[in-house]
Coordinates of C-alpha atoms (C1' of nucleotides) in Angstrom, one line a residue:
Chain A
M1 CA 0.0 0.0 0.0
L2 CA 1.3 3.4 -1.0
Q3 CA 1.4 5.9 1.7
F4 CA 1.9 9.6 0.9
V5 CA 1.1 10.7 4.4
G6 CA 3.0 13.8 5.2
S7 CA 4.0 14.4 1.7
N8 CA 4.0 18.1 1.0
H9 CA 2.0 17.7 -2.1
H10 CA -0.9 16.1 -0.3
P11 CA -0.8 16.9 3.4
T12 CA -3.3 14.6 5.1
A13 CA -6.1 13.4 3.0
L14 CA -4.2 10.7 1.2
A15 CA -3.8 8.7 4.3
Q16 CA -7.3 7.3 3.7
I17 CA -6.6 6.1 0.2
D18 CA -5.5 2.5 -0.3
F19 CA -3.9 2.5 -3.6
D20 CA -3.9 -1.2 -3.8
T21 CA -7.7 -1.3 -4.0
S22 CA -8.3 1.9 -5.8
A23 CA -10.0 1.5 -9.1
I24 CA -7.2 3.0 -11.3
C25 CA -4.2 1.7 -9.3
Q26 CA -5.3 -1.8 -8.3
G27 CA -3.0 -4.4 -9.6
L28 CA -0.4 -1.9 -10.7
D29 CA 3.2 -2.4 -9.8
F30 CA 4.8 -0.1 -7.3
D31 CA 6.7 1.9 -9.8
T32 CA 3.7 2.6 -11.9
A33 CA 1.3 3.3 -9.0
S34 CA 4.0 5.7 -7.7
R35 CA 3.9 7.6 -10.9
V36 CA 0.1 7.8 -10.7
A37 CA -0.5 8.6 -7.0
P38 CA 1.2 12.0 -7.0
L39 CA -1.3 13.4 -9.4
V40 CA -4.2 12.8 -7.2
S41 CA -6.3 15.3 -5.3
I42 CA -9.2 14.7 -3.0
R43 CA -12.6 16.3 -3.4
N44 CA -15.7 15.9 -1.3
Y45 CA -19.2 16.4 -2.5
A46 CA -22.4 16.6 -0.4
A47 CA -25.4 14.4 -1.4
K48 CA -27.2 15.8 -4.5
Q49 CA -24.3 17.9 -5.5
A50 CA -23.3 17.8 -9.1
I51 CA -19.8 16.7 -9.9
F52 CA -20.0 17.5 -13.7
Y53 CA -22.5 17.8 -16.4
E54 CA -23.0 16.2 -19.8
L55 CA -21.2 18.1 -22.6
D56 CA -19.0 19.9 -20.0
P57 CA -15.3 19.9 -21.1
A58 CA -13.6 17.2 -19.2
K59 CA -10.6 18.3 -17.2
Y60 CA -10.4 15.4 -14.7
V61 CA -10.7 11.7 -14.4
Y62 CA -12.3 10.6 -11.1
E63 CA -12.5 7.6 -8.9
V64 CA -14.9 7.0 -6.1
V65 CA -13.3 6.6 -2.7
T66 CA -16.4 6.6 -0.3
G67 CA -20.1 7.1 -0.9
V68 CA -22.1 6.4 -4.0
L69 CA -22.7 8.6 -7.1
T70 CA -25.1 8.6 -10.0
L71 CA -24.3 8.8 -13.7
Y72 CA -27.3 10.0 -15.9
K73 CA -28.4 11.4 -19.2
Q74 CA -31.3 13.5 -19.8
L75 CA -33.7 14.4 -22.6
P76 CA -34.6 18.0 -23.4
D77 CA -38.1 17.5 -21.6
G78 CA -36.4 16.3 -18.4
R79 CA -36.8 12.5 -18.8
R80 CA -33.7 10.9 -17.2
Q81 CA -31.9 7.7 -17.6
I82 CA -29.5 6.7 -14.9
T83 CA -26.7 4.8 -16.6
G84 CA -24.9 3.7 -13.4
F85 CA -24.6 3.8 -9.6
L86 CA -21.0 4.0 -8.9
Y87 CA -19.6 2.6 -5.6
P88 CA -16.1 3.0 -4.2
G89 CA -13.5 1.5 -6.5
H90 CA -15.1 2.7 -9.7
Y91 CA -13.7 5.3 -11.9
L92 CA -15.6 7.8 -14.0
G93 CA -14.9 10.5 -16.5
L94 CA -15.7 8.9 -19.9
T95 CA -15.4 11.5 -22.6
V96 CA -15.8 11.7 -26.4
H97 CA -13.8 14.6 -28.1
G98 CA -12.9 15.9 -24.6
H99 CA -16.4 16.2 -23.4
H100 CA -18.4 14.4 -20.7
V101 CA -21.0 12.0 -22.2
H102 CA -23.1 12.0 -19.0
S103 CA -23.8 14.0 -15.9
A104 CA -22.5 12.8 -12.5
E105 CA -24.1 13.7 -9.1
A106 CA -23.3 12.6 -5.6
L107 CA -26.1 10.3 -4.3
T108 CA -24.8 10.2 -0.8
N109 CA -22.0 12.4 0.5
V110 CA -19.0 11.2 -1.5
T111 CA -15.2 11.4 -1.6
V112 CA -13.5 11.1 -4.9
C113 CA -9.9 11.1 -6.2
R114 CA -9.4 13.4 -9.0
Y115 CA -6.6 13.2 -11.6
P116 CA -5.9 15.8 -14.2
R117 CA -6.9 14.3 -17.4
C118 CA -4.0 15.6 -19.5
K119 CA -1.5 14.2 -17.1
I120 CA -3.2 10.8 -16.9
E121 CA -3.3 10.7 -20.7
K122 CA 0.4 11.5 -20.8
L123 CA 1.1 8.7 -18.3
V124 CA -1.1 6.3 -20.2
G125 CA 1.4 6.8 -23.1
E126 CA 4.3 6.0 -20.8
L127 CA 3.0 3.3 -18.5
P128 CA 1.5 0.4 -20.4
A129 CA 0.4 -1.2 -17.1
L130 CA -1.8 1.9 -16.5
A131 CA -3.2 1.7 -20.0
M132 CA -4.1 -1.9 -19.6
R133 CA -5.7 -1.2 -16.3
L134 CA -7.9 1.6 -17.7
L135 CA -8.8 -0.7 -20.7
T136 CA -9.9 -3.4 -18.4
L137 CA -12.0 -1.0 -16.3
T138 CA -13.6 0.6 -19.4
G139 CA -14.3 -2.9 -20.8
N140 CA -16.1 -3.9 -17.7
E141 CA -18.2 -0.7 -17.8
L142 CA -19.1 -1.6 -21.3
A143 CA -20.1 -5.1 -20.4
M144 CA -22.3 -3.7 -17.7
A145 CA -23.8 -1.2 -20.0
Q146 CA -24.7 -4.0 -22.5
E147 CA -26.2 -6.1 -19.8
Q148 CA -28.4 -3.2 -18.8
M149 CA -29.3 -2.7 -22.5
L150 CA -30.8 -6.2 -22.4
L151 CA -32.7 -5.3 -19.2
L152 CA -34.0 -2.1 -20.5
G153 CA -35.0 -3.4 -23.9
R154 CA -36.4 -6.8 -23.2
K155 CA -37.1 -7.4 -19.6
T156 CA -40.5 -6.9 -17.9
A157 CA -41.0 -4.6 -14.8
T158 CA -40.7 -7.7 -12.5
E159 CA -37.6 -9.0 -14.2
K160 CA -36.0 -5.6 -14.1
I161 CA -36.6 -5.2 -10.3
A162 CA -35.5 -8.8 -9.6
S163 CA -32.3 -8.3 -11.7
F164 CA -31.7 -5.0 -9.9
L165 CA -32.0 -6.5 -6.5
L166 CA -29.9 -9.5 -7.4
T167 CA -27.0 -7.3 -8.7
M168 CA -27.3 -5.1 -5.7
S169 CA -27.2 -8.0 -3.3
E170 CA -24.2 -9.6 -5.1
Q171 CA -22.2 -6.3 -5.0
N172 CA -23.3 -4.7 -1.7
G173 CA -25.4 -7.2 0.2
K174 CA -24.5 -8.1 3.8
R175 CA -25.1 -11.9 4.7
D176 CA -26.2 -12.4 8.2
D177 CA -28.1 -15.4 9.5
G178 CA -28.2 -17.0 6.0
K179 CA -30.2 -14.2 4.4
T180 CA -29.0 -11.2 2.5
S181 CA -29.7 -7.7 3.7
L182 CA -29.4 -4.8 1.4
Y183 CA -29.2 -1.0 2.0
L184 CA -30.2 0.9 -1.1
P185 CA -29.0 4.5 -0.9
M186 CA -31.1 5.5 -3.9
S187 CA -34.8 6.7 -3.9
R188 CA -37.6 5.1 -5.8
V189 CA -37.3 7.8 -8.4
D190 CA -33.7 6.9 -8.9
I191 CA -34.4 3.1 -9.2
G192 CA -37.1 4.0 -11.8
D193 CA -34.9 6.1 -13.8
Y194 CA -32.3 3.3 -13.7
L195 CA -34.6 0.6 -14.8
G196 CA -36.8 2.5 -17.2
L197 CA -39.9 2.4 -14.9
T198 CA -42.1 4.9 -13.0
I199 CA -41.8 5.1 -9.2
E200 CA -45.3 3.7 -8.9
T201 CA -44.4 0.6 -10.8
V202 CA -41.2 0.2 -8.8
S203 CA -43.2 0.5 -5.6
R204 CA -45.9 -2.0 -6.8
I205 CA -43.3 -4.6 -7.7
F206 CA -41.6 -4.2 -4.3
T207 CA -44.9 -4.8 -2.7
R208 CA -45.7 -7.9 -4.8
L209 CA -42.2 -9.3 -4.2
R210 CA -42.8 -8.8 -0.4
K211 CA -46.3 -10.4 -0.5
A212 CA -44.8 -13.4 -2.3
G213 CA -42.2 -13.7 0.5
V214 CA -39.2 -13.2 -1.9
I215 CA -38.1 -10.1 0.0
A216 CA -38.9 -8.2 3.3
L217 CA -39.1 -4.4 3.5
G218 CA -38.2 -2.5 6.6
Q219 CA -37.5 1.1 6.0
P220 CA -37.9 2.0 2.4
N221 CA -34.1 1.8 1.9
V222 CA -33.6 -1.6 3.5
V223 CA -34.4 -4.8 1.7
A224 CA -33.9 -8.3 3.0
V225 CA -33.7 -11.0 0.4
N226 CA -35.4 -14.1 1.6
D227 CA -35.2 -16.2 -1.4
I228 CA -32.2 -15.4 -3.7
G229 CA -32.9 -18.4 -5.9
R230 CA -36.4 -17.3 -6.7
L231 CA -35.1 -13.7 -7.4
A232 CA -32.6 -15.2 -9.8
R233 CA -35.3 -17.1 -11.5
L234 CA -37.6 -14.1 -11.7
A235 CA -34.8 -12.0 -13.1
D236 CA -34.4 -14.1 -16.2
G237 CA -38.2 -14.9 -16.7
D238 CA -37.9 -18.5 -15.6
D239 CA -40.6 -17.8 -13.0
T240 CA -43.5 -15.4 -12.6
L241 CA -44.9 -13.8 -9.4
F242 CA -48.5 -14.9 -10.3
C243 CA -48.1 -18.6 -10.0
N244 CA -49.1 -19.0 -6.5
Chain B
M1 CA -0.6 3.0 -45.9
L2 CA 1.1 -0.2 -44.9
Q3 CA 1.4 -2.9 -47.6
F4 CA 2.2 -6.4 -46.7
V5 CA 1.4 -7.6 -50.2
G6 CA 3.6 -10.5 -51.0
S7 CA 4.8 -11.0 -47.5
N8 CA 5.2 -14.6 -46.9
H9 CA 3.1 -14.3 -43.7
H10 CA 0.0 -13.1 -45.5
P11 CA 0.1 -13.8 -49.1
T12 CA -2.6 -11.8 -50.8
A13 CA -5.5 -10.9 -48.6
L14 CA -3.8 -8.1 -46.9
A15 CA -3.7 -6.0 -50.1
Q16 CA -7.3 -5.0 -49.5
I17 CA -6.7 -3.6 -45.9
D18 CA -5.9 0.0 -45.4
F19 CA -4.3 0.1 -42.1
D20 CA -4.6 3.9 -41.9
T21 CA -8.3 3.5 -41.8
S22 CA -8.6 0.3 -39.8
A23 CA -10.2 0.5 -36.5
I24 CA -7.4 -0.5 -34.5
C25 CA -4.4 0.9 -36.4
Q26 CA -5.9 4.3 -37.4
G27 CA -3.8 7.1 -36.1
L28 CA -1.0 4.8 -35.1
D29 CA 2.6 5.8 -36.2
F30 CA 4.2 3.6 -38.7
D31 CA 6.4 1.7 -36.2
T32 CA 3.5 0.9 -34.0
A33 CA 1.2 -0.1 -36.9
S34 CA 4.0 -2.3 -38.3
R35 CA 4.1 -4.3 -35.1
V36 CA 0.4 -4.8 -35.1
A37 CA -0.2 -5.6 -38.8
P38 CA 1.8 -8.8 -39.0
L39 CA -0.5 -10.4 -36.4
V40 CA -3.6 -10.1 -38.6
S41 CA -5.4 -12.8 -40.4
I42 CA -8.4 -12.4 -42.7
R43 CA -11.7 -14.3 -42.2
N44 CA -14.8 -14.3 -44.2
Y45 CA -18.3 -15.1 -43.0
A46 CA -21.6 -15.6 -44.9
A47 CA -24.6 -13.6 -43.8
K48 CA -26.2 -15.2 -40.7
Q49 CA -23.1 -17.1 -39.9
A50 CA -22.0 -16.9 -36.1
I51 CA -18.6 -15.4 -35.4
F52 CA -18.6 -16.2 -31.7
Y53 CA -21.1 -16.7 -28.9
E54 CA -21.5 -15.1 -25.6
L55 CA -19.6 -16.9 -22.8
D56 CA -17.2 -18.5 -25.4
P57 CA -13.6 -18.2 -24.4
A58 CA -12.3 -15.3 -26.4
K59 CA -9.2 -16.2 -28.5
Y60 CA -9.3 -13.2 -30.9
V61 CA -9.9 -9.6 -31.3
Y62 CA -11.8 -8.7 -34.5
E63 CA -12.3 -5.7 -36.7
V64 CA -14.8 -5.2 -39.4
V65 CA -13.3 -4.7 -42.9
T66 CA -16.4 -5.0 -45.1
G67 CA -20.0 -5.8 -44.5
V68 CA -22.2 -5.4 -41.3
L69 CA -22.4 -7.5 -38.3
T70 CA -24.6 -7.7 -35.2
L71 CA -23.8 -8.0 -31.6
Y72 CA -26.5 -9.4 -29.4
K73 CA -27.4 -10.8 -26.0
Q74 CA -30.2 -13.3 -25.2
L75 CA -32.4 -14.3 -22.4
P76 CA -32.9 -18.1 -21.7
D77 CA -36.4 -17.8 -23.3
G78 CA -35.0 -16.5 -26.6
R79 CA -35.7 -12.7 -26.2
R80 CA -32.9 -10.9 -27.9
Q81 CA -31.3 -7.6 -27.5
I82 CA -29.1 -6.3 -30.2
T83 CA -26.5 -4.2 -28.6
G84 CA -24.9 -2.8 -31.8
F85 CA -24.6 -3.0 -35.6
L86 CA -21.0 -2.9 -36.5
Y87 CA -19.9 -1.3 -39.8
P88 CA -16.4 -1.3 -41.3
G89 CA -13.9 0.3 -39.1
H90 CA -15.4 -0.9 -35.8
Y91 CA -13.7 -3.5 -33.7
L92 CA -15.2 -6.1 -31.5
G93 CA -14.2 -8.7 -29.0
L94 CA -15.1 -7.2 -25.6
T95 CA -14.4 -9.7 -22.8
V96 CA -14.7 -10.1 -19.2
H97 CA -12.4 -12.6 -17.5
G98 CA -11.4 -13.9 -21.0
H99 CA -15.0 -14.6 -22.2
H100 CA -17.1 -12.9 -24.7
V101 CA -20.0 -10.9 -23.2
H102 CA -22.2 -11.0 -26.3
S103 CA -22.6 -13.0 -29.4
A104 CA -21.6 -11.8 -32.9
E105 CA -23.2 -12.7 -36.1
A106 CA -22.7 -11.6 -39.7
L107 CA -25.7 -9.5 -40.8
T108 CA -24.5 -9.4 -44.5
N109 CA -21.5 -11.2 -45.9
V110 CA -18.5 -9.8 -43.9
T111 CA -14.8 -9.7 -44.0
V112 CA -13.0 -9.2 -40.7
C113 CA -9.4 -8.9 -39.5
R114 CA -8.6 -11.2 -36.6
Y115 CA -5.8 -10.7 -34.2
P116 CA -4.8 -13.3 -31.6
R117 CA -6.0 -11.8 -28.3
C118 CA -2.9 -12.9 -26.3
K119 CA -0.5 -11.2 -28.8
I120 CA -2.5 -8.0 -29.0
E121 CA -2.5 -7.9 -25.1
K122 CA 1.2 -8.4 -25.1
L123 CA 1.6 -5.6 -27.6
V124 CA -0.7 -3.2 -25.5
G125 CA 1.9 -3.7 -22.8
E126 CA 4.6 -2.6 -25.1
L127 CA 3.0 0.1 -27.4
P128 CA 1.3 2.8 -25.5
A129 CA 0.0 4.2 -28.8
L130 CA -1.9 1.0 -29.4
A131 CA -3.2 1.0 -25.8
M132 CA -4.4 4.6 -26.2
R133 CA -6.1 3.7 -29.4
L134 CA -8.0 0.8 -27.9
L135 CA -8.9 2.9 -24.9
T136 CA -10.5 5.6 -27.2
L137 CA -12.3 3.0 -29.2
T138 CA -13.7 1.2 -26.2
G139 CA -14.7 4.6 -24.7
N140 CA -16.6 5.5 -27.9
E141 CA -18.5 2.1 -27.7
L142 CA -19.3 2.8 -24.0
A143 CA -20.7 6.3 -24.9
M144 CA -22.8 4.7 -27.6
A145 CA -24.1 2.1 -25.3
Q146 CA -25.1 4.8 -22.8
E147 CA -26.9 6.7 -25.5
Q148 CA -28.8 3.6 -26.3
M149 CA -29.7 3.0 -22.6
L150 CA -31.4 6.4 -22.7
L151 CA -33.3 5.5 -25.8
L152 CA -34.3 2.0 -24.5
G153 CA -35.2 3.2 -21.0
R154 CA -36.9 6.5 -21.7
K155 CA -37.9 7.0 -25.3
T156 CA -41.3 6.2 -26.9
A157 CA -41.5 3.9 -30.0
T158 CA -41.6 6.9 -32.4
E159 CA -38.7 8.5 -30.7
K160 CA -36.8 5.3 -30.9
I161 CA -37.4 4.8 -34.6
A162 CA -36.6 8.5 -35.3
S163 CA -33.3 8.3 -33.3
F164 CA -32.4 5.1 -35.1
L165 CA -33.0 6.6 -38.6
L166 CA -31.2 9.7 -37.6
T167 CA -28.1 7.9 -36.5
M168 CA -28.1 5.6 -39.5
S169 CA -28.5 8.5 -41.8
E170 CA -25.6 10.4 -40.1
Q171 CA -23.4 7.3 -40.3
N172 CA -24.4 5.6 -43.6
G173 CA -26.6 8.0 -45.5
K174 CA -26.0 8.9 -49.1
R175 CA -27.0 12.5 -49.9
D176 CA -28.2 13.1 -53.5
D177 CA -30.4 15.8 -54.7
G178 CA -30.7 17.3 -51.3
K179 CA -32.3 14.4 -49.6
T180 CA -30.7 11.5 -47.6
S181 CA -31.1 8.0 -48.8
L182 CA -30.5 5.0 -46.6
Y183 CA -29.8 1.3 -47.1
L184 CA -30.7 -0.6 -44.1
P185 CA -29.2 -4.1 -44.2
M186 CA -31.1 -5.3 -41.2
S187 CA -34.6 -6.8 -41.1
R188 CA -37.5 -5.4 -39.1
V189 CA -36.9 -8.2 -36.5
D190 CA -33.3 -6.8 -36.1
I191 CA -34.5 -3.2 -35.8
G192 CA -37.0 -4.4 -33.2
D193 CA -34.5 -6.2 -31.2
Y194 CA -32.2 -3.2 -31.4
L195 CA -34.8 -0.7 -30.2
G196 CA -36.6 -2.8 -27.8
L197 CA -39.8 -3.1 -29.9
T198 CA -41.8 -5.7 -31.8
I199 CA -41.6 -6.0 -35.6
E200 CA -45.3 -4.9 -35.7
T201 CA -44.6 -1.6 -33.9
V202 CA -41.6 -1.0 -36.1
S203 CA -43.6 -1.4 -39.2
R204 CA -46.5 0.7 -37.9
I205 CA -44.1 3.6 -37.0
F206 CA -42.4 3.4 -40.4
T207 CA -45.8 3.8 -42.0
R208 CA -46.8 6.7 -39.9
L209 CA -43.5 8.4 -40.7
R210 CA -44.2 7.8 -44.3
K211 CA -47.8 9.0 -44.1
A212 CA -46.5 12.1 -42.4
G213 CA -44.1 12.8 -45.2
V214 CA -41.0 12.5 -43.0
I215 CA -39.6 9.6 -44.8
A216 CA -40.4 7.6 -48.0
L217 CA -40.2 3.9 -48.3
G218 CA -39.2 2.0 -51.4
Q219 CA -38.1 -1.5 -50.9
P220 CA -38.4 -2.4 -47.2
N221 CA -34.6 -1.9 -46.9
V222 CA -34.4 1.5 -48.5
V223 CA -35.5 4.6 -46.6
A224 CA -35.4 8.2 -48.0
V225 CA -35.4 10.8 -45.3
N226 CA -37.3 13.8 -46.6
D227 CA -37.3 16.0 -43.5
I228 CA -34.2 15.4 -41.3
G229 CA -35.0 18.3 -39.1
R230 CA -38.4 16.9 -38.2
L231 CA -36.8 13.6 -37.6
A232 CA -34.3 15.2 -35.2
R233 CA -37.2 16.8 -33.3
L234 CA -39.1 13.5 -33.2
A235 CA -36.1 11.8 -31.8
D236 CA -36.0 13.9 -28.7
G237 CA -39.7 14.3 -28.1
D238 CA -39.8 17.9 -29.3
D239 CA -42.5 17.0 -31.8
T240 CA -45.2 14.4 -32.2
L241 CA -46.5 12.7 -35.3
F242 CA -50.2 13.3 -34.2
C243 CA -50.1 17.1 -34.4
N244 CA -51.2 17.4 -38.0
Chain C
dC1 C1' -48.5 -21.3 -60.4
dG2 C1' -48.0 -22.5 -55.1
dG3 C1' -44.6 -22.3 -52.2
dT4 C1' -41.7 -19.6 -48.5
dG5 C1' -40.1 -15.6 -46.0
dC6 C1' -40.7 -11.0 -44.8
dT7 C1' -43.6 -7.0 -44.1
dT8 C1' -47.9 -4.7 -43.4
dT9 C1' -52.3 -4.1 -41.4
dG10 C1' -56.1 -4.9 -38.2
dA11 C1' -58.5 -6.1 -33.7
dG12 C1' -58.3 -6.9 -29.1
dC13 C1' -55.7 -6.9 -25.0
dA14 C1' -52.2 -6.4 -21.1
dT15 C1' -48.5 -4.2 -19.1
dA16 C1' -47.0 -0.3 -17.3
dC17 C1' -48.2 4.7 -17.3
dT18 C1' -51.0 8.8 -15.5
dC19 C1' -53.5 11.0 -12.2
dA20 C1' -55.0 11.2 -7.8
dA21 C1' -55.4 10.2 -2.9
dC22 C1' -53.5 8.7 1.1
dA23 C1' -49.7 7.1 4.4
dT24 C1' -45.4 7.9 6.7
dC25 C1' -41.7 10.2 8.5
dA26 C1' -38.5 14.0 9.6
dG27 C1' -38.0 18.5 10.5
dT28 C1' -39.9 22.9 12.3
dG29 C1' -42.0 26.1 15.0
dG30 C1' -45.9 27.7 17.7
Chain D
dC1 C1' -46.2 18.5 22.9
dC2 C1' -48.5 18.6 18.8
dA3 C1' -49.9 20.8 14.5
dC4 C1' -48.0 21.9 10.1
dT5 C1' -45.2 21.3 6.2
dG6 C1' -42.6 19.0 2.7
dA7 C1' -40.5 15.0 0.8
dT8 C1' -40.9 10.2 -0.1
dG9 C1' -43.4 6.2 -0.7
dT10 C1' -47.7 3.3 -1.3
dT11 C1' -52.2 2.2 -3.2
dG12 C1' -56.1 2.7 -6.3
dA13 C1' -58.7 3.6 -10.7
dG14 C1' -58.6 4.3 -15.3
dT15 C1' -56.1 4.7 -19.6
dA16 C1' -52.9 4.5 -23.4
dT17 C1' -48.9 2.7 -25.4
dG18 C1' -47.1 -1.0 -27.4
dC19 C1' -47.8 -6.2 -27.4
dT20 C1' -50.2 -10.5 -29.0
dC21 C1' -52.6 -13.0 -32.3
dA22 C1' -54.2 -13.4 -36.8
dA23 C1' -54.8 -12.4 -41.7
dA24 C1' -53.4 -10.5 -45.8
dG25 C1' -50.0 -8.4 -49.1
dC26 C1' -45.9 -8.9 -51.6
dA27 C1' -41.6 -10.4 -53.5
dC28 C1' -38.6 -13.9 -54.9
dC29 C1' -38.0 -18.7 -56.6
dG30 C1' -38.3 -23.3 -57.6

DNA sequence: CGGTGCTTTGAGCATACTCAACATCAGTGG
DNA sequence: CCACTGATGTTGAGTATGCTCAAAGCACCG
């Protein structure tokens, strides 16, 4: 783990960053990581604060350290599609011709690492390991985007919600006493905008899943998954909620 | 332009490849391109032939030379989502953990360049310019995927068709006598599977656009765009077909 | 001709949306 | 302490967009 604690470039904040597990530096050898690390600066954003907007010129590449943020696109009349919820370890700052292709907003309070884009690009030209790393990360994002395209284009509302809960429980679920418990930092509006549904539909499907015993709902933001197998079958259309 | 004609590695086929305009090599300096070019081999596929399937172990990276191919994902019950139509100059072969994340099929007869994945990966580690190039290409694919997520999740059927025709006419339209003429190599089924619609809906919207004078239809595969401004307004929901 | 494959059109229906009311909760201030 | 407010979520009734099922049109081809 790289430690820049006390470095005059970055007085204190860096102490909290584990470059071994950071999105961009993970798996990089020490020499490569030590070229990247000094570029970093830390930024904090309060929940609901914008980090950048679609079409803005992109000066930085970011990576989530703590908290969750939302990437989204909008139509002129305000309809919104969330393209991703980003948890710690993800990087962001995709551009085409130097401009952001989506907006980014803090969902919870977040801490991000920020790297000047021009310097990262220069380093990519010098450090093949960094280039490889970014290529892998971007490829993973693309694979997720394509999975989401299948969801948005071809799945029913129930399948969408089941898929969403399944993915979230795989990535962020806490397993205690044999069941998986989930904290969802996003509102129903956000879930709807992520899955291509309205809030009412999201709410109704949650209720149906609860009544079918597949999940249990505490506070609106807490979901307990009782039957993850059933959820997996529902996600792919191998099962329907109405058969009981 | 690199010429390997007569090279003992690649007897004849390479004569037809312009490495300056190839997806992977475009913009690369001569030295870099000349490291990449010898890896290539040419493959031909007849229309409807599979190139690879989702979850197959990925041995190659491909790039389209002539023809059009489709990338798609499927649900267990056969529902299909086309994630992209790839025209010459695009590369394909996205993987996660060494496996393809979607299936690829020839839409028309196609010629592709094929590079052994392991060798390309090795070269990426040695040639920063190549890494940068692949990063740009993958980033562009990701940007397109996110635009498609907005379309699939939030646009109406009319907006989807209008957006599709607009994109196709920008990328593949021929302008003669002030109007744009389009050849669509894909069937209505393919268009439906790309836009998250059924063939019937696709057909109905085409008819409506024709009756509104926005487009003209000759053979099913030929579309003439009469009013590209209207199409652009329809694509973003700034206009409706019913207001006349 | 009578096939087959693709597209278009029609009629009826279902899924998910719209609009509306109500519930719940946290924060605020009288 | 409790009424008031605003934000978020749930539930209900009715509707519309896009789907299903069915038939007909049309080209290409043996």
